[in-house]
């Protein structure tokens, strides 16, 4: 790969794997009564703890008049988290994870509109291919014409809708982090953002369902899943803040769609899960769509 290989893209690659394992663990708790508010609060507390050591990287503290910037970023992050966890509470990880990949195209568009970035034709083509892959995943969740629409089909619709809204929120989050954080420095901006995230998340306390926390069988899955989600957040947000390159970072991060189909099906077959109930045709369609995301990653890394 040579010395010119963009090594910072290993961060979103790691994030894509951590994200899927986190969602699979959280899905198990949602089936046992762990609600999205509980999951969001725990994940965001983990994130605040894990982002705190970045303070030692240093930076330039901005005047109080600019503290609205990390506050806006914090709100967007919380919105994205809640919508993601609602998505997997309504349907399959193998649907939610690839649909979240439309963020690739959204970041490309927002980066062009809100910054001075000039995107190459290869990056635009990769974003388009990734979007086609998402469309295939969406199609796999449809029922054949004339068939009865089942509860699971309704769940897939909600999953797609919540995942798409989450992608919108996180796309704007990514572009604004890339645009605003340089003035502060990663060591100031990111800890401030995630301290605000944790503080704002305390507003979810009245909606918390302690079922999963009290259940000794569910509690380890809940703690592990939320920790993995926080760890992947460090990888992806630090990459955006330190290196910029939002479009390529997000195309690599879109690999979570591929892992989301393959790993979710493999784990469901062996230890139980909703993916095991689908026909091979449905899972192959989802895998084909997610594979297009892989092709987009290769295009961007090698030619972007």
CSV table of C-alpha atoms in Angstrom, one decimal:
chain,number,residue,atom,x,y,z
A,1,UNK,CA,0.0,0.0,0.0
A,2,UNK,CA,3.0,2.2,0.4
A,3,UNK,CA,3.7,5.2,2.6
A,4,UNK,CA,0.8,7.1,1.0
A,5,UNK,CA,-1.8,4.7,2.4
A,6,UNK,CA,-4.3,6.8,4.5
A,7,UNK,CA,-3.6,5.0,7.8
A,8,UNK,CA,-6.2,7.2,9.6
A,9,UNK,CA,-8.9,5.2,7.8
A,10,UNK,CA,-8.1,2.3,10.1
A,11,UNK,CA,-10.0,4.2,12.8
A,12,UNK,CA,-13.4,4.1,11.0
A,13,UNK,CA,-12.7,0.5,10.0
A,14,UNK,CA,-12.3,-0.4,13.7
A,15,UNK,CA,-15.4,1.7,14.5
A,16,UNK,CA,-17.4,-0.3,11.9
A,17,UNK,CA,-16.7,-3.6,13.6
A,18,UNK,CA,-17.2,-2.3,17.2
A,19,UNK,CA,-20.5,-0.7,16.1
A,20,UNK,CA,-22.0,-4.0,14.9
A,21,UNK,CA,-20.9,-6.0,17.9
A,22,UNK,CA,-22.4,-3.3,20.1
A,23,UNK,CA,-25.7,-3.3,18.2
A,24,UNK,CA,-26.0,-7.1,18.4
A,25,UNK,CA,-25.4,-7.0,22.2
A,26,UNK,CA,-27.9,-4.2,22.6
A,27,UNK,CA,-30.5,-6.0,20.5
A,28,UNK,CA,-30.4,-8.8,23.0
A,29,UNK,CA,-31.2,-6.4,25.8
A,30,UNK,CA,-34.0,-4.6,23.8
A,31,UNK,CA,-35.7,-8.0,23.4
A,32,UNK,CA,-35.6,-8.4,27.1
A,33,UNK,CA,-37.0,-5.0,28.0
A,34,UNK,CA,-34.1,-2.7,27.8
A,35,UNK,CA,-35.5,0.5,26.2
A,36,UNK,CA,-33.7,3.0,23.9
A,37,UNK,CA,-33.6,5.7,26.7
A,38,UNK,CA,-31.7,3.3,29.0
A,39,UNK,CA,-29.3,2.3,26.3
A,40,UNK,CA,-28.7,5.9,25.2
A,41,UNK,CA,-28.0,7.2,28.7
A,42,UNK,CA,-25.5,4.4,29.4
A,43,UNK,CA,-23.7,4.7,26.1
A,44,UNK,CA,-23.4,8.4,26.5
A,45,UNK,CA,-22.0,8.1,30.0
A,46,UNK,CA,-19.4,5.7,28.7
A,47,UNK,CA,-18.6,8.1,26.0
A,48,UNK,CA,-18.1,11.0,28.4
A,49,UNK,CA,-15.7,8.9,30.5
A,50,UNK,CA,-13.7,7.6,27.5
A,51,UNK,CA,-13.4,11.0,25.8
A,52,UNK,CA,-12.2,12.7,28.9
A,53,UNK,CA,-8.5,11.7,28.6
A,54,UNK,CA,-8.4,13.5,25.2
A,55,UNK,CA,-8.2,16.7,27.3
A,56,UNK,CA,-4.5,16.0,27.7
A,57,UNK,CA,-4.0,16.5,23.9
A,58,UNK,CA,-4.4,20.2,24.5
A,59,UNK,CA,-6.1,22.8,22.3
A,60,UNK,CA,-7.3,26.3,22.4
A,61,UNK,CA,-10.3,27.1,24.6
A,62,UNK,CA,-12.7,29.4,22.7
A,63,UNK,CA,-14.8,32.2,24.3
A,64,UNK,CA,-18.1,31.4,25.9
A,65,UNK,CA,-19.9,33.0,23.0
A,66,UNK,CA,-18.8,29.9,20.9
A,67,UNK,CA,-19.9,27.2,23.3
A,68,UNK,CA,-23.0,26.9,21.3
A,69,UNK,CA,-20.9,24.9,18.8
A,70,UNK,CA,-20.2,21.9,21.0
A,71,UNK,CA,-23.7,22.1,22.3
A,72,UNK,CA,-25.2,21.8,18.8
A,73,UNK,CA,-22.9,18.9,18.1
A,74,UNK,CA,-23.9,17.2,21.4
A,75,UNK,CA,-27.6,17.5,20.5
A,76,UNK,CA,-27.1,16.0,17.1
A,77,UNK,CA,-25.1,13.1,18.6
A,78,UNK,CA,-27.9,12.3,21.1
A,79,UNK,CA,-30.5,12.5,18.4
A,80,UNK,CA,-28.5,10.1,16.2
A,81,UNK,CA,-28.0,7.7,19.2
A,82,UNK,CA,-31.7,7.6,20.2
A,83,UNK,CA,-32.8,7.0,16.6
A,84,UNK,CA,-30.3,4.2,16.1
A,85,UNK,CA,-31.4,2.4,19.2
A,86,UNK,CA,-35.1,2.9,18.3
A,87,UNK,CA,-34.2,1.4,14.8
A,88,UNK,CA,-32.8,-1.8,16.3
A,89,UNK,CA,-35.5,-2.1,18.9
A,90,UNK,CA,-38.1,-2.2,16.0
A,91,UNK,CA,-36.3,-4.6,13.6
A,92,UNK,CA,-33.2,-6.5,12.5
A,93,UNK,CA,-29.6,-5.3,12.9
A,94,UNK,CA,-29.0,-6.6,9.3
A,95,UNK,CA,-31.5,-4.0,8.1
A,96,UNK,CA,-30.5,-1.1,10.4
A,97,UNK,CA,-26.7,-1.3,10.0
A,98,UNK,CA,-26.7,-1.1,6.1
A,99,UNK,CA,-29.4,1.6,6.0
A,100,UNK,CA,-27.3,3.8,8.3
A,101,UNK,CA,-24.9,3.8,5.4
A,102,UNK,CA,-26.8,6.5,3.5
A,103,UNK,CA,-24.8,8.8,5.7
A,104,UNK,CA,-22.1,8.3,3.1
A,105,UNK,CA,-24.0,10.2,0.5
A,106,UNK,CA,-25.4,12.8,3.0
A,107,UNK,CA,-21.9,13.6,4.2
A,108,UNK,CA,-20.6,14.0,0.7
A,109,UNK,CA,-23.5,16.5,-0.1
A,110,UNK,CA,-23.2,18.4,3.2
A,111,UNK,CA,-19.4,18.6,2.9
A,112,UNK,CA,-19.8,20.3,-0.5
A,113,UNK,CA,-22.5,22.6,0.7
A,114,UNK,CA,-21.1,23.7,4.0
A,115,UNK,CA,-17.3,23.5,3.5
A,116,UNK,CA,-14.8,24.3,0.8
A,117,UNK,CA,-14.2,20.6,0.0
A,118,UNK,CA,-14.1,19.6,-3.7
A,119,UNK,CA,-15.0,16.0,-4.0
A,120,UNK,CA,-13.5,13.8,-6.8
A,121,UNK,CA,-15.6,11.9,-9.2
A,122,UNK,CA,-14.5,8.7,-7.7
A,123,UNK,CA,-15.8,9.7,-4.3
A,124,UNK,CA,-19.2,10.7,-5.7
A,125,UNK,CA,-19.4,7.4,-7.7
A,126,UNK,CA,-18.5,5.5,-4.5
A,127,UNK,CA,-21.2,7.3,-2.6
A,128,UNK,CA,-23.8,6.5,-5.3
A,129,UNK,CA,-22.8,2.8,-5.3
A,130,UNK,CA,-23.1,2.7,-1.5
A,131,UNK,CA,-26.6,4.2,-1.8
A,132,UNK,CA,-27.7,1.6,-4.4
A,133,UNK,CA,-26.5,-1.0,-1.9
A,134,UNK,CA,-28.7,0.5,0.8
A,135,UNK,CA,-31.6,0.3,-1.6
A,136,UNK,CA,-31.1,-3.4,-2.0
A,137,UNK,CA,-31.2,-3.9,1.7
A,138,UNK,CA,-34.4,-1.8,1.9
A,139,UNK,CA,-35.9,-4.0,-0.9
A,140,UNK,CA,-35.1,-7.2,1.0
A,141,UNK,CA,-37.3,-6.0,3.8
A,142,UNK,CA,-40.4,-5.6,1.6
A,143,UNK,CA,-43.2,-8.2,1.4
A,144,UNK,CA,-44.1,-9.8,-1.9
A,145,UNK,CA,-47.1,-8.1,-3.6
A,146,UNK,CA,-50.4,-9.5,-2.5
A,147,UNK,CA,-49.0,-11.0,0.7
A,148,UNK,CA,-50.2,-10.2,4.2
A,149,UNK,CA,-48.1,-7.5,5.8
A,150,UNK,CA,-46.8,-9.1,9.0
A,151,UNK,CA,-45.7,-7.5,12.2
A,152,UNK,CA,-42.1,-8.0,11.2
A,153,UNK,CA,-42.7,-6.2,7.9
A,154,UNK,CA,-44.1,-3.2,9.8
A,155,UNK,CA,-41.0,-3.5,12.1
A,156,UNK,CA,-38.7,-3.3,9.1
A,157,UNK,CA,-40.4,-0.2,7.9
A,158,UNK,CA,-39.9,1.5,11.3
A,159,UNK,CA,-36.3,0.3,11.4
A,160,UNK,CA,-35.5,1.8,7.9
A,161,UNK,CA,-37.2,5.1,8.8
A,162,UNK,CA,-35.4,5.5,12.2
A,163,UNK,CA,-32.1,4.4,10.7
A,164,UNK,CA,-32.5,6.9,7.8
A,165,UNK,CA,-33.2,9.8,10.3
A,166,UNK,CA,-30.3,8.7,12.4
A,167,UNK,CA,-28.1,8.9,9.3
A,168,UNK,CA,-29.2,12.4,8.6
A,169,UNK,CA,-28.4,13.5,12.2
A,170,UNK,CA,-25.0,11.8,12.2
A,171,UNK,CA,-24.1,13.2,8.8
A,172,UNK,CA,-24.6,16.8,9.9
A,173,UNK,CA,-22.8,15.9,13.1
A,174,UNK,CA,-19.7,14.6,11.2
A,175,UNK,CA,-19.5,17.6,8.9
A,176,UNK,CA,-19.8,20.1,11.7
A,177,UNK,CA,-17.2,18.3,13.8
A,178,UNK,CA,-14.8,18.5,10.8
A,179,UNK,CA,-15.6,22.2,10.3
A,180,UNK,CA,-15.6,23.5,13.9
A,181,UNK,CA,-13.2,21.4,15.9
A,182,UNK,CA,-9.9,22.6,14.3
A,183,UNK,CA,-10.2,26.0,16.0
A,184,UNK,CA,-10.6,24.3,19.4
A,185,UNK,CA,-8.4,21.3,18.9
A,186,UNK,CA,-9.4,17.7,19.5
A,187,UNK,CA,-8.3,17.9,23.1
A,188,UNK,CA,-10.8,20.6,23.9
A,189,UNK,CA,-13.7,20.2,21.5
A,190,UNK,CA,-14.3,16.5,21.9
A,191,UNK,CA,-14.3,16.3,25.7
A,192,UNK,CA,-16.6,19.3,25.9
A,193,UNK,CA,-19.0,17.8,23.4
A,194,UNK,CA,-19.3,14.5,25.2
A,195,UNK,CA,-19.5,16.1,28.7
A,196,UNK,CA,-22.4,18.0,27.3
A,197,UNK,CA,-23.8,14.8,25.8
A,198,UNK,CA,-23.7,13.0,29.2
A,199,UNK,CA,-25.3,16.0,31.0
A,200,UNK,CA,-28.1,16.3,28.5
A,201,UNK,CA,-28.7,12.6,28.6
A,202,UNK,CA,-29.5,12.8,32.3
A,203,UNK,CA,-32.9,14.2,31.1
A,204,UNK,CA,-33.7,10.6,30.1
A,205,UNK,CA,-33.7,9.4,33.7
A,206,UNK,CA,-37.5,9.7,34.1
A,207,UNK,CA,-37.9,7.3,31.1
A,208,UNK,CA,-35.4,4.7,32.2
A,209,UNK,CA,-36.6,1.1,32.5
A,210,UNK,CA,-34.3,-0.7,35.0
A,211,UNK,CA,-35.4,-4.1,33.8
A,212,UNK,CA,-32.2,-4.9,31.9
A,213,UNK,CA,-30.0,-3.4,34.6
A,214,UNK,CA,-31.6,-5.6,37.3
A,215,UNK,CA,-31.6,-8.8,35.2
A,216,UNK,CA,-28.3,-10.6,35.8
A,217,UNK,CA,-28.6,-12.2,32.4
A,218,UNK,CA,-29.2,-9.0,30.5
A,219,UNK,CA,-27.0,-6.6,32.4
A,220,UNK,CA,-23.7,-7.9,31.0
A,221,UNK,CA,-25.0,-7.5,27.4
A,222,UNK,CA,-26.3,-4.0,28.2
A,223,UNK,CA,-23.0,-2.9,29.7
A,224,UNK,CA,-20.9,-4.5,27.0
A,225,UNK,CA,-23.0,-3.2,24.1
A,226,UNK,CA,-23.1,0.4,25.3
A,227,UNK,CA,-19.3,0.3,26.0
A,228,UNK,CA,-18.7,-0.9,22.4
A,229,UNK,CA,-20.9,1.8,21.0
A,230,UNK,CA,-18.9,4.4,23.0
A,231,UNK,CA,-15.6,2.9,21.9
A,232,UNK,CA,-16.6,3.1,18.2
A,233,UNK,CA,-17.7,6.7,18.8
A,234,UNK,CA,-14.1,7.6,19.9
A,235,UNK,CA,-12.7,6.0,16.8
A,236,UNK,CA,-15.0,7.7,14.3
A,237,UNK,CA,-15.3,11.1,16.0
A,238,UNK,CA,-11.5,11.4,16.7
A,239,UNK,CA,-10.8,10.6,13.1
A,240,UNK,CA,-13.1,13.3,11.9
A,241,UNK,CA,-11.8,15.9,14.4
A,242,UNK,CA,-8.1,15.2,14.0
A,243,UNK,CA,-7.9,14.3,10.3
A,244,UNK,CA,-11.1,15.7,8.6
A,245,UNK,CA,-11.7,13.7,5.4
A,246,UNK,CA,-15.3,13.2,6.4
A,247,UNK,CA,-16.4,11.6,3.1
A,248,UNK,CA,-13.7,8.9,3.0
A,249,UNK,CA,-13.9,8.2,6.7
A,250,UNK,CA,-17.7,7.6,6.3
A,251,UNK,CA,-17.3,5.4,3.3
A,252,UNK,CA,-15.0,3.1,5.2
A,253,UNK,CA,-17.3,3.3,8.2
A,254,UNK,CA,-20.1,2.1,6.0
A,255,UNK,CA,-18.5,-1.3,6.1
A,256,UNK,CA,-20.6,-1.8,9.2
A,257,UNK,CA,-23.4,-2.6,6.8
A,258,UNK,CA,-21.5,-5.6,5.6
A,259,UNK,CA,-20.5,-6.8,9.1
A,260,UNK,CA,-24.1,-6.0,10.2
A,261,UNK,CA,-25.6,-8.6,7.7
A,262,UNK,CA,-22.9,-11.3,8.0
A,263,UNK,CA,-22.3,-11.2,11.7
A,264,UNK,CA,-25.9,-10.8,12.7
A,265,UNK,CA,-27.0,-13.8,10.6
A,266,UNK,CA,-24.1,-15.9,11.8
A,267,UNK,CA,-24.7,-15.1,15.5
A,268,UNK,CA,-28.5,-15.6,15.1
A,269,UNK,CA,-28.1,-19.0,13.6
A,270,UNK,CA,-25.9,-20.2,16.5
A,271,UNK,CA,-27.4,-18.4,19.5
A,272,UNK,CA,-30.7,-17.2,18.4
A,273,UNK,CA,-32.0,-14.0,16.9
A,274,UNK,CA,-34.6,-12.6,14.4
A,275,UNK,CA,-32.2,-12.9,11.4
A,276,UNK,CA,-32.3,-16.7,11.7
A,277,UNK,CA,-36.0,-16.6,10.8
A,278,UNK,CA,-35.4,-15.1,7.3
A,279,UNK,CA,-35.1,-17.1,4.1
A,280,UNK,CA,-31.6,-17.4,2.5
A,281,UNK,CA,-32.9,-15.3,-0.4
A,282,UNK,CA,-33.6,-12.3,1.9
A,283,UNK,CA,-30.2,-12.6,3.6
A,284,UNK,CA,-28.4,-13.0,0.3
A,285,UNK,CA,-30.1,-9.8,-1.0
A,286,UNK,CA,-29.1,-7.9,2.1
A,287,UNK,CA,-25.5,-9.3,1.8
A,288,UNK,CA,-25.4,-8.3,-1.9
A,289,UNK,CA,-26.4,-4.7,-1.0
A,290,UNK,CA,-23.9,-4.6,1.8
A,291,UNK,CA,-21.2,-5.9,-0.5
A,292,UNK,CA,-21.7,-2.9,-2.7
A,293,UNK,CA,-20.7,-0.8,0.3
A,294,UNK,CA,-17.5,-2.8,0.3
A,295,UNK,CA,-16.9,-2.0,-3.3
A,296,UNK,CA,-17.4,1.7,-2.5
A,297,UNK,CA,-14.8,1.5,0.3
A,298,UNK,CA,-12.2,0.0,-2.1
A,299,UNK,CA,-12.9,2.7,-4.7
A,300,UNK,CA,-12.4,5.5,-2.1
A,301,UNK,CA,-9.4,4.1,-0.4
A,302,UNK,CA,-7.5,3.3,-3.5
A,303,UNK,CA,-8.7,6.1,-5.8
A,304,UNK,CA,-10.3,8.8,-3.7
